[in-house]
Amino acid sequence: MNFKRQAILFPAALLLGSCASYQDSVYLRHDKILEMIEQKQPLFEYRIRPKDELTITVSTTTPEASAPFYRKIGQTREQATMNQGMNNAKLLDYLVDNKGCIDFPVLGMIPVSGLSTRECEAVIRQKLQAYLNEVPNVTVRVSNFKVSVLGEVGHPGTFTVSDERITIFQALAQAGDMTLFSDRDDVQLIREDSLGRRNVVHLDLTESDIALSPYYYLQQNDVVYVKPTKARVRSNTLNSNSSVWISMLSLAATIASLIIIAVQ
């Protein structure tokens, strides 16, 4: 009777274990919750922060009019004002300092921290009109927007974001997605705020409400760490110690053989 009971319970336990493993391996469970919650969040818009590098271009109907308002790498302020040389050189990016300002030619220090790129364009455009006879076209882009993904993913690394907008799932997709041995319900996000304070946020990617989280969209220099499951750690430990176990088993077999020969 006990044998029959064990024969029935063992497959059942395997089945339950496989179901639990499957549930832990999927993203966005209980997606109906997104339909039940009224979502009034505005579309995501990146806000400029200290240490961002901004590429800023100013365009006018005559290039000579806009020349004093940008500099190129290796070009001095005087050369920029006089529109001299280095026509093929790369534009100089503007670093947002710790106070949230950029040092813009002619205009001087401009506070930009907390502004969207569109708002930053409007501020610079307004200030430029005092020096021009027309409304210039101003374009602002963040050139050093990067996020890092490491841990139990296909291709860990640091990735450049060109459009200043990336979700945590897009970052994982660039990193080759999480492996089957990843802990999906406790993904760690390391974020530094504008004051330099670092925080670790724990995210459950198996639940659909992650799409409503303020951490769904990543920020500049965010680090996503995907932890391995306990099964992965045990597997790595076993593999690393396999040579030791083989040596011990080989030694034990040799000793056993010698004992058997001695007894005979």
Tab-separated table of C-alpha atoms in Angstrom:
chain	number	residue	atom	x	y	z
A	1	MET	CA	0.000	0.000	0.000
A	2	ASN	CA	2.745	2.428	0.911
A	3	PHE	CA	4.501	1.693	-2.363
A	4	LYS	CA	1.313	2.391	-4.373
A	5	ARG	CA	0.722	5.620	-2.462
A	6	GLN	CA	4.257	6.793	-3.148
A	7	ALA	CA	3.895	5.845	-6.819
A	8	ILE	CA	0.846	8.134	-7.049
A	9	LEU	CA	2.197	11.015	-4.973
A	10	PHE	CA	5.573	11.207	-6.694
A	11	PRO	CA	4.238	12.126	-10.174
A	12	ALA	CA	1.780	14.534	-8.544
A	13	ALA	CA	4.613	16.269	-6.725
A	14	LEU	CA	6.573	16.547	-9.961
A	15	LEU	CA	3.533	18.033	-11.691
A	16	LEU	CA	2.987	20.618	-8.961
A	17	GLY	CA	6.668	21.491	-8.987
A	18	SER	CA	6.656	22.011	-12.732
A	19	CYS	CA	3.573	24.267	-12.469
A	20	ALA	CA	5.227	26.393	-9.798
A	21	SER	CA	8.351	26.632	-11.914
A	22	TYR	CA	6.293	27.752	-14.925
A	23	GLN	CA	4.487	30.427	-12.906
A	24	ASP	CA	7.830	31.787	-11.744
A	25	SER	CA	9.135	31.979	-15.323
A	26	VAL	CA	6.482	34.151	-16.984
A	27	TYR	CA	6.145	37.919	-17.197
A	28	LEU	CA	3.079	40.074	-16.540
A	29	ARG	CA	0.674	37.728	-14.810
A	30	HIS	CA	-2.833	38.973	-13.935
A	31	ASP	CA	-2.860	41.392	-16.868
A	32	LYS	CA	-6.605	42.079	-16.398
A	33	ILE	CA	-5.694	44.414	-13.553
A	34	LEU	CA	-4.521	46.985	-16.120
A	35	GLU	CA	-8.014	47.083	-17.611
A	36	MET	CA	-9.628	47.494	-14.193
A	37	ILE	CA	-7.476	50.457	-13.114
A	38	GLU	CA	-8.148	53.876	-14.612
A	39	GLN	CA	-4.835	55.095	-15.956
A	40	LYS	CA	-4.451	58.879	-16.066
A	41	GLN	CA	-0.692	59.025	-16.258
A	42	PRO	CA	0.701	61.433	-18.904
A	43	LEU	CA	3.020	60.130	-21.586
A	44	PHE	CA	6.555	59.656	-20.300
A	45	GLU	CA	8.905	62.592	-20.868
A	46	TYR	CA	12.544	62.553	-19.808
A	47	ARG	CA	13.722	65.302	-17.453
A	48	ILE	CA	17.257	66.649	-17.697
A	49	ARG	CA	19.499	65.889	-14.727
A	50	PRO	CA	22.986	66.879	-13.533
A	51	LYS	CA	25.785	65.073	-15.417
A	52	ASP	CA	23.684	64.777	-18.553
A	53	GLU	CA	25.481	65.761	-21.754
A	54	LEU	CA	23.329	67.779	-24.135
A	55	THR	CA	23.818	68.173	-27.868
A	56	ILE	CA	22.347	71.573	-28.749
A	57	THR	CA	22.049	72.943	-32.272
A	58	VAL	CA	20.825	76.384	-33.284
A	59	SER	CA	19.618	76.912	-36.851
A	60	THR	CA	18.816	80.191	-38.587
A	61	THR	CA	18.175	81.227	-42.163
A	62	THR	CA	21.762	82.483	-42.381
A	63	PRO	CA	24.453	80.240	-40.826
A	64	GLU	CA	26.542	83.262	-39.875
A	65	ALA	CA	23.823	84.483	-37.511
A	66	SER	CA	23.785	81.253	-35.479
A	67	ALA	CA	27.563	80.675	-35.507
A	68	PRO	CA	28.257	82.480	-32.195
A	69	PHE	CA	25.809	80.171	-30.374
A	70	TYR	CA	27.629	76.874	-30.745
A	71	ARG	CA	31.160	75.610	-30.388
A	72	LYS	CA	33.017	72.641	-31.790
A	73	ILE	CA	35.570	70.453	-30.085
A	74	GLY	CA	38.900	72.320	-30.063
A	75	GLN	CA	37.314	75.622	-31.051
A	76	THR	CA	37.663	78.600	-28.709
A	77	ARG	CA	34.882	80.999	-27.819
A	78	GLU	CA	36.550	83.674	-29.969
A	79	GLN	CA	36.703	81.373	-33.003
A	80	ALA	CA	33.054	80.453	-32.565
A	81	THR	CA	32.038	84.112	-32.360
A	82	MET	CA	34.007	84.912	-35.516
A	83	ASN	CA	32.757	81.729	-37.265
A	84	GLN	CA	36.307	80.579	-37.927
A	85	GLY	CA	37.503	77.158	-39.091
A	86	MET	CA	36.841	73.532	-38.131
A	87	ASN	CA	33.710	73.206	-40.261
A	88	ASN	CA	33.819	69.408	-40.126
A	89	ALA	CA	34.560	69.115	-36.403
A	90	LYS	CA	32.115	67.506	-33.991
A	91	LEU	CA	29.821	69.795	-32.036
A	92	LEU	CA	30.759	70.249	-28.409
A	93	ASP	CA	28.288	68.703	-25.976
A	94	TYR	CA	27.174	70.733	-22.969
A	95	LEU	CA	27.615	69.082	-19.571
A	96	VAL	CA	24.909	69.809	-17.013
A	97	ASP	CA	26.811	70.710	-13.841
A	98	ASN	CA	25.959	69.702	-10.273
A	99	LYS	CA	23.782	72.815	-9.937
A	100	GLY	CA	21.764	71.819	-12.997
A	101	CYS	CA	23.143	74.499	-15.351
A	102	ILE	CA	24.909	74.590	-18.713
A	103	ASP	CA	27.395	77.233	-19.867
A	104	PHE	CA	26.022	78.332	-23.239
A	105	PRO	CA	27.941	80.655	-25.595
A	106	VAL	CA	26.906	84.310	-25.327
A	107	LEU	CA	23.913	83.453	-23.088
A	108	GLY	CA	26.060	82.281	-20.156
A	109	MET	CA	24.788	79.947	-17.433
A	110	ILE	CA	21.297	78.552	-18.075
A	111	PRO	CA	19.470	76.371	-15.493
A	112	VAL	CA	18.082	73.287	-17.292
A	113	SER	CA	17.792	70.575	-14.632
A	114	GLY	CA	14.240	69.279	-14.319
A	115	LEU	CA	13.252	70.468	-17.783
A	116	SER	CA	12.241	68.205	-20.632
A	117	THR	CA	14.247	68.566	-23.836
A	118	ARG	CA	11.314	70.428	-25.397
A	119	GLU	CA	11.141	72.853	-22.459
A	120	CYS	CA	14.912	73.343	-22.647
A	121	GLU	CA	14.597	74.181	-26.341
A	122	ALA	CA	11.914	76.760	-25.556
A	123	VAL	CA	14.068	78.429	-22.865
A	124	ILE	CA	17.114	78.714	-25.152
A	125	ARG	CA	14.973	79.870	-28.076
A	126	GLN	CA	13.460	82.645	-26.002
A	127	LYS	CA	16.859	83.851	-24.778
A	128	LEU	CA	18.306	83.816	-28.310
A	129	GLN	CA	15.636	86.096	-29.745
A	130	ALA	CA	17.261	89.085	-28.029
A	131	TYR	CA	20.320	88.536	-30.252
A	132	LEU	CA	18.647	87.561	-33.530
A	133	ASN	CA	16.175	89.071	-35.964
A	134	GLU	CA	14.224	85.834	-36.233
A	135	VAL	CA	12.962	82.943	-34.153
A	136	PRO	CA	15.701	80.274	-34.368
A	137	ASN	CA	15.179	76.549	-34.550
A	138	VAL	CA	16.721	74.931	-31.437
A	139	THR	CA	17.205	71.193	-30.975
A	140	VAL	CA	18.266	69.599	-27.676
A	141	ARG	CA	19.157	65.922	-27.284
A	142	VAL	CA	20.714	63.921	-24.416
A	143	SER	CA	23.818	62.308	-25.905
A	144	ASN	CA	25.015	60.146	-22.982
A	145	PHE	CA	21.804	58.377	-21.928
A	146	LYS	CA	22.955	54.890	-20.922
A	147	VAL	CA	21.587	52.012	-18.837
A	148	SER	CA	23.342	48.851	-17.668
A	149	VAL	CA	21.919	45.338	-17.348
A	150	LEU	CA	23.861	42.584	-15.608
A	151	GLY	CA	23.319	39.272	-13.919
A	152	GLU	CA	21.306	36.346	-15.255
A	153	VAL	CA	20.671	37.696	-18.784
A	154	GLY	CA	21.779	36.632	-22.235
A	155	HIS	CA	24.140	39.516	-22.997
A	156	PRO	CA	24.929	41.744	-20.000
A	157	GLY	CA	26.325	45.158	-20.774
A	158	THR	CA	25.807	48.915	-20.975
A	159	PHE	CA	23.450	50.183	-23.661
A	160	THR	CA	23.051	53.641	-25.204
A	161	VAL	CA	19.505	54.985	-25.517
A	162	SER	CA	19.001	57.256	-28.512
A	163	ASP	CA	15.465	58.543	-27.900
A	164	GLU	CA	15.696	59.268	-24.134
A	165	ARG	CA	13.007	56.698	-23.368
A	166	ILE	CA	13.400	53.032	-22.456
A	167	THR	CA	11.335	50.634	-20.348
A	168	ILE	CA	12.791	47.937	-18.155
A	169	PHE	CA	11.546	45.285	-20.606
A	170	GLN	CA	13.213	47.047	-23.532
A	171	ALA	CA	16.480	47.140	-21.583
A	172	LEU	CA	16.191	43.415	-20.854
A	173	ALA	CA	15.459	42.751	-24.531
A	174	GLN	CA	18.678	44.567	-25.513
A	175	ALA	CA	20.519	42.393	-22.996
A	176	GLY	CA	19.238	39.203	-24.605
A	177	ASP	CA	16.347	38.713	-22.153
A	178	MET	CA	16.458	36.983	-18.779
A	179	THR	CA	17.500	33.342	-18.762
A	180	LEU	CA	15.339	30.524	-17.428
A	181	PHE	CA	17.492	30.562	-14.290
A	182	SER	CA	16.681	34.186	-13.416
A	183	ASP	CA	14.688	35.399	-10.421
A	184	ARG	CA	11.904	37.302	-12.167
A	185	ASP	CA	10.001	38.328	-9.050
A	186	ASP	CA	12.918	40.188	-7.438
A	187	VAL	CA	14.796	42.188	-10.057
A	188	GLN	CA	16.925	44.911	-8.492
A	189	LEU	CA	17.097	48.433	-9.909
A	190	ILE	CA	19.933	50.675	-8.701
A	191	ARG	CA	19.142	54.366	-9.233
A	192	GLU	CA	20.954	57.556	-8.293
A	193	ASP	CA	18.861	60.679	-7.704
A	194	SER	CA	19.774	64.286	-8.519
A	195	LEU	CA	21.461	64.642	-5.110
A	196	GLY	CA	23.752	61.641	-5.668
A	197	ARG	CA	21.888	59.316	-3.305
A	198	ARG	CA	21.700	55.707	-4.478
A	199	ASN	CA	18.665	53.515	-3.886
A	200	VAL	CA	17.935	49.861	-4.616
A	201	VAL	CA	14.381	49.126	-5.746
A	202	HIS	CA	13.003	45.582	-5.895
A	203	LEU	CA	10.719	44.905	-8.871
A	204	ASP	CA	8.422	41.937	-9.516
A	205	LEU	CA	8.297	41.459	-13.287
A	206	THR	CA	5.894	38.528	-13.026
A	207	GLU	CA	3.015	40.871	-12.117
A	208	SER	CA	1.327	43.155	-14.649
A	209	ASP	CA	1.145	46.117	-12.270
A	210	ILE	CA	4.850	46.685	-12.987
A	211	ALA	CA	3.555	48.692	-15.979
A	212	LEU	CA	2.086	51.193	-13.494
A	213	SER	CA	5.279	51.507	-11.475
A	214	PRO	CA	7.267	54.782	-11.513
A	215	TYR	CA	10.285	52.561	-12.221
A	216	TYR	CA	8.814	51.087	-15.409
A	217	TYR	CA	10.727	53.704	-17.414
A	218	LEU	CA	14.450	53.740	-16.717
A	219	GLN	CA	16.504	56.840	-15.998
A	220	GLN	CA	19.981	57.878	-17.061
A	221	ASN	CA	22.680	55.562	-15.598
A	222	ASP	CA	20.179	53.109	-14.084
A	223	VAL	CA	21.605	49.650	-13.349
A	224	VAL	CA	19.341	46.584	-13.600
A	225	TYR	CA	20.575	43.496	-11.771
A	226	VAL	CA	18.898	40.145	-12.432
A	227	LYS	CA	19.550	37.667	-9.644
A	228	PRO	CA	20.018	33.943	-10.332
A	229	THR	CA	17.644	31.375	-8.870
A	230	LYS	CA	18.797	29.053	-6.096
A	231	ALA	CA	18.759	26.199	-8.625
A	232	ARG	CA	21.289	28.077	-10.758
A	233	VAL	CA	23.568	28.686	-7.761
A	234	ARG	CA	23.403	25.006	-6.780
A	235	SER	CA	24.138	24.008	-10.385
A	236	ASN	CA	27.158	26.306	-10.598
A	237	THR	CA	28.433	25.046	-7.255
A	238	LEU	CA	28.069	21.437	-8.393
A	239	ASN	CA	29.830	22.127	-11.692
A	240	SER	CA	32.700	23.959	-10.017
A	241	ASN	CA	33.196	21.099	-7.579
A	242	SER	CA	32.701	18.306	-10.112
A	243	SER	CA	36.437	17.705	-10.595
A	244	VAL	CA	36.873	17.407	-6.834
A	245	TRP	CA	34.017	14.895	-6.571
A	246	ILE	CA	35.382	12.851	-9.482
A	247	SER	CA	38.809	12.726	-7.854
A	248	MET	CA	37.308	11.657	-4.526
A	249	LEU	CA	35.166	8.968	-6.164
A	250	SER	CA	38.176	7.713	-8.118
A	251	LEU	CA	40.233	7.561	-4.913
A	252	ALA	CA	37.419	5.759	-3.104
A	253	ALA	CA	37.133	3.229	-5.910
A	254	THR	CA	40.896	2.595	-5.815
A	255	ILE	CA	40.864	2.088	-2.051
A	256	ALA	CA	37.870	-0.255	-2.314
A	257	SER	CA	39.635	-2.282	-4.980
A	258	LEU	CA	42.763	-2.608	-2.828
A	259	ILE	CA	40.678	-3.711	0.153
A	260	ILE	CA	38.897	-6.365	-1.916
A	261	ILE	CA	42.214	-7.674	-3.245
A	262	ALA	CA	43.684	-7.748	0.264
A	263	VAL	CA	40.689	-9.668	1.636
A	264	GLN	CA	40.915	-12.259	-1.130
